[in-house]
């Protein structure tokens, strides 16, 4: 019996996606609910699972094709076995074949199991994927794995004489992923619609660094998660947003919407770029709860298992470019939100404290906001409140 594999529902208002990669090929045996393909949507990559057990038949679309919800992308022959699609082995080959079938299957690390971005990374870096330990779902090798292996590879010795240049110049054209197209469209829409302005401040990280160093071991032992800086910043932002509600608001038509809750969008790295899941009701979470949520988002973003509903909504965004070494930036707001906080790298700088020049670990803060809703006074007041809370974390405990 032949069963059709169709594109599943992709979420509210999403009607199509892009076939990112095939995880199975014709003739492969599959189990019920086993992933056979990955789809890229406007927000995140999801997997298409086998509705029945059997053998993969025809693949009706190619990688990179756009497919609509409900479209047939493959067929499965129910009740078959992988050997059914291959010629019968000779007598002397049966024993090895049987042994091979009994051996547990291991995740493939060849180029045929790689995503398009991982393939490009392998080609650009010269890293052999079969030598790399995969950290993706089911042990698959991701682009991040390839790039990490390339970074750790010892540099090749310089040649005695530089080879003669061929004189040619090369270009490579790579189709934008659906996620990248959507990001580009939304960012440009934000620039065209909002009256964006960015206000800066800096913050002395000494107190937070000291608290983290003092309690990180006890914190991890009790809560099972590392104590980072984001927990402090989310808590401080929640407190500042409560005092300056316009920064947590949005414009809908000719109305301003104020929220009595804080849903914080946090940018985390995924194999295909940054994704922005949402910490719901951050005002009700402890620092430990925030860190656990962010840690879970980061892990599942790397595995490609974030759900669509986890990417929707959000009343305020925090983007930490400091993890990549950024000194200062002007982040772009994520509509319909009206503000985004940019964090940057921490570096020792000379500052004046009580008339004395001292060296302190400083970070630049950037708040980009929609000037249609948020006045400069409110933006500055928000940043000052955030700065005060970070420089004196006791304020977070006694609600100042």
mmCIF file with all atom_site columns, C-alpha atoms in Angstrom, residues 17-20 22 39-40 60-68 175 178:
data_model
loop_
_atom_site.group_PDB
_atom_site.id
_atom_site.type_symbol
_atom_site.label_atom_id
_atom_site.label_alt_id
_atom_site.label_comp_id
_atom_site.label_asym_id
_atom_site.label_entity_id
_atom_site.label_seq_id
_atom_site.pdbx_PDB_ins_code
_atom_site.Cartn_x
_atom_site.Cartn_y
_atom_site.Cartn_z
_atom_site.occupancy
_atom_site.B_iso_or_equiv
_atom_site.pdbx_formal_charge
_atom_site.auth_seq_id
_atom_site.auth_comp_id
_atom_site.auth_asym_id
_atom_site.auth_atom_id
_atom_site.pdbx_PDB_model_num
ATOM 1  C CA . UNK A 1 17  ? 7.843  26.656 3.058  1.00 0.00 ? 17  UNK A CA 1
ATOM 2  C CA . UNK A 1 18  ? 11.049 25.589 1.358  1.00 0.00 ? 18  UNK A CA 1
ATOM 3  C CA . UNK A 1 19  ? 12.265 21.978 1.239  1.00 0.00 ? 19  UNK A CA 1
ATOM 4  C CA . UNK A 1 20  ? 15.582 22.464 2.995  1.00 0.00 ? 20  UNK A CA 1
ATOM 5  C CA . UNK A 1 22  ? 16.032 15.318 2.390  1.00 0.00 ? 22  UNK A CA 1
ATOM 6  C CA . UNK A 1 39  ? 11.357 22.412 5.845  1.00 0.00 ? 39  UNK A CA 1
ATOM 7  C CA . UNK A 1 40  ? 12.408 26.036 6.177  1.00 0.00 ? 40  UNK A CA 1
ATOM 8  C CA . UNK A 1 60  ? 8.349  14.464 -5.754 1.00 0.00 ? 60  UNK A CA 1
ATOM 9  C CA . UNK A 1 61  ? 10.167 17.720 -4.938 1.00 0.00 ? 61  UNK A CA 1
ATOM 10 C CA . UNK A 1 62  ? 13.798 18.798 -4.879 1.00 0.00 ? 62  UNK A CA 1
ATOM 11 C CA . UNK A 1 63  ? 15.801 20.533 -2.178 1.00 0.00 ? 63  UNK A CA 1
ATOM 12 C CA . UNK A 1 64  ? 15.231 24.272 -2.482 1.00 0.00 ? 64  UNK A CA 1
ATOM 13 C CA . UNK A 1 65  ? 11.725 23.936 -3.949 1.00 0.00 ? 65  UNK A CA 1
ATOM 14 C CA . UNK A 1 66  ? 8.858  25.961 -2.501 1.00 0.00 ? 66  UNK A CA 1
ATOM 15 C CA . UNK A 1 67  ? 6.023  23.734 -1.253 1.00 0.00 ? 67  UNK A CA 1
ATOM 16 C CA . UNK A 1 68  ? 2.543  24.599 0.001  1.00 0.00 ? 68  UNK A CA 1
ATOM 17 C CA . UNK A 1 175 ? 19.709 31.391 -3.074 1.00 0.00 ? 175 UNK A CA 1
ATOM 18 C CA . UNK A 1 178 ? 13.220 31.551 3.285  1.00 0.00 ? 178 UNK A CA 1
#
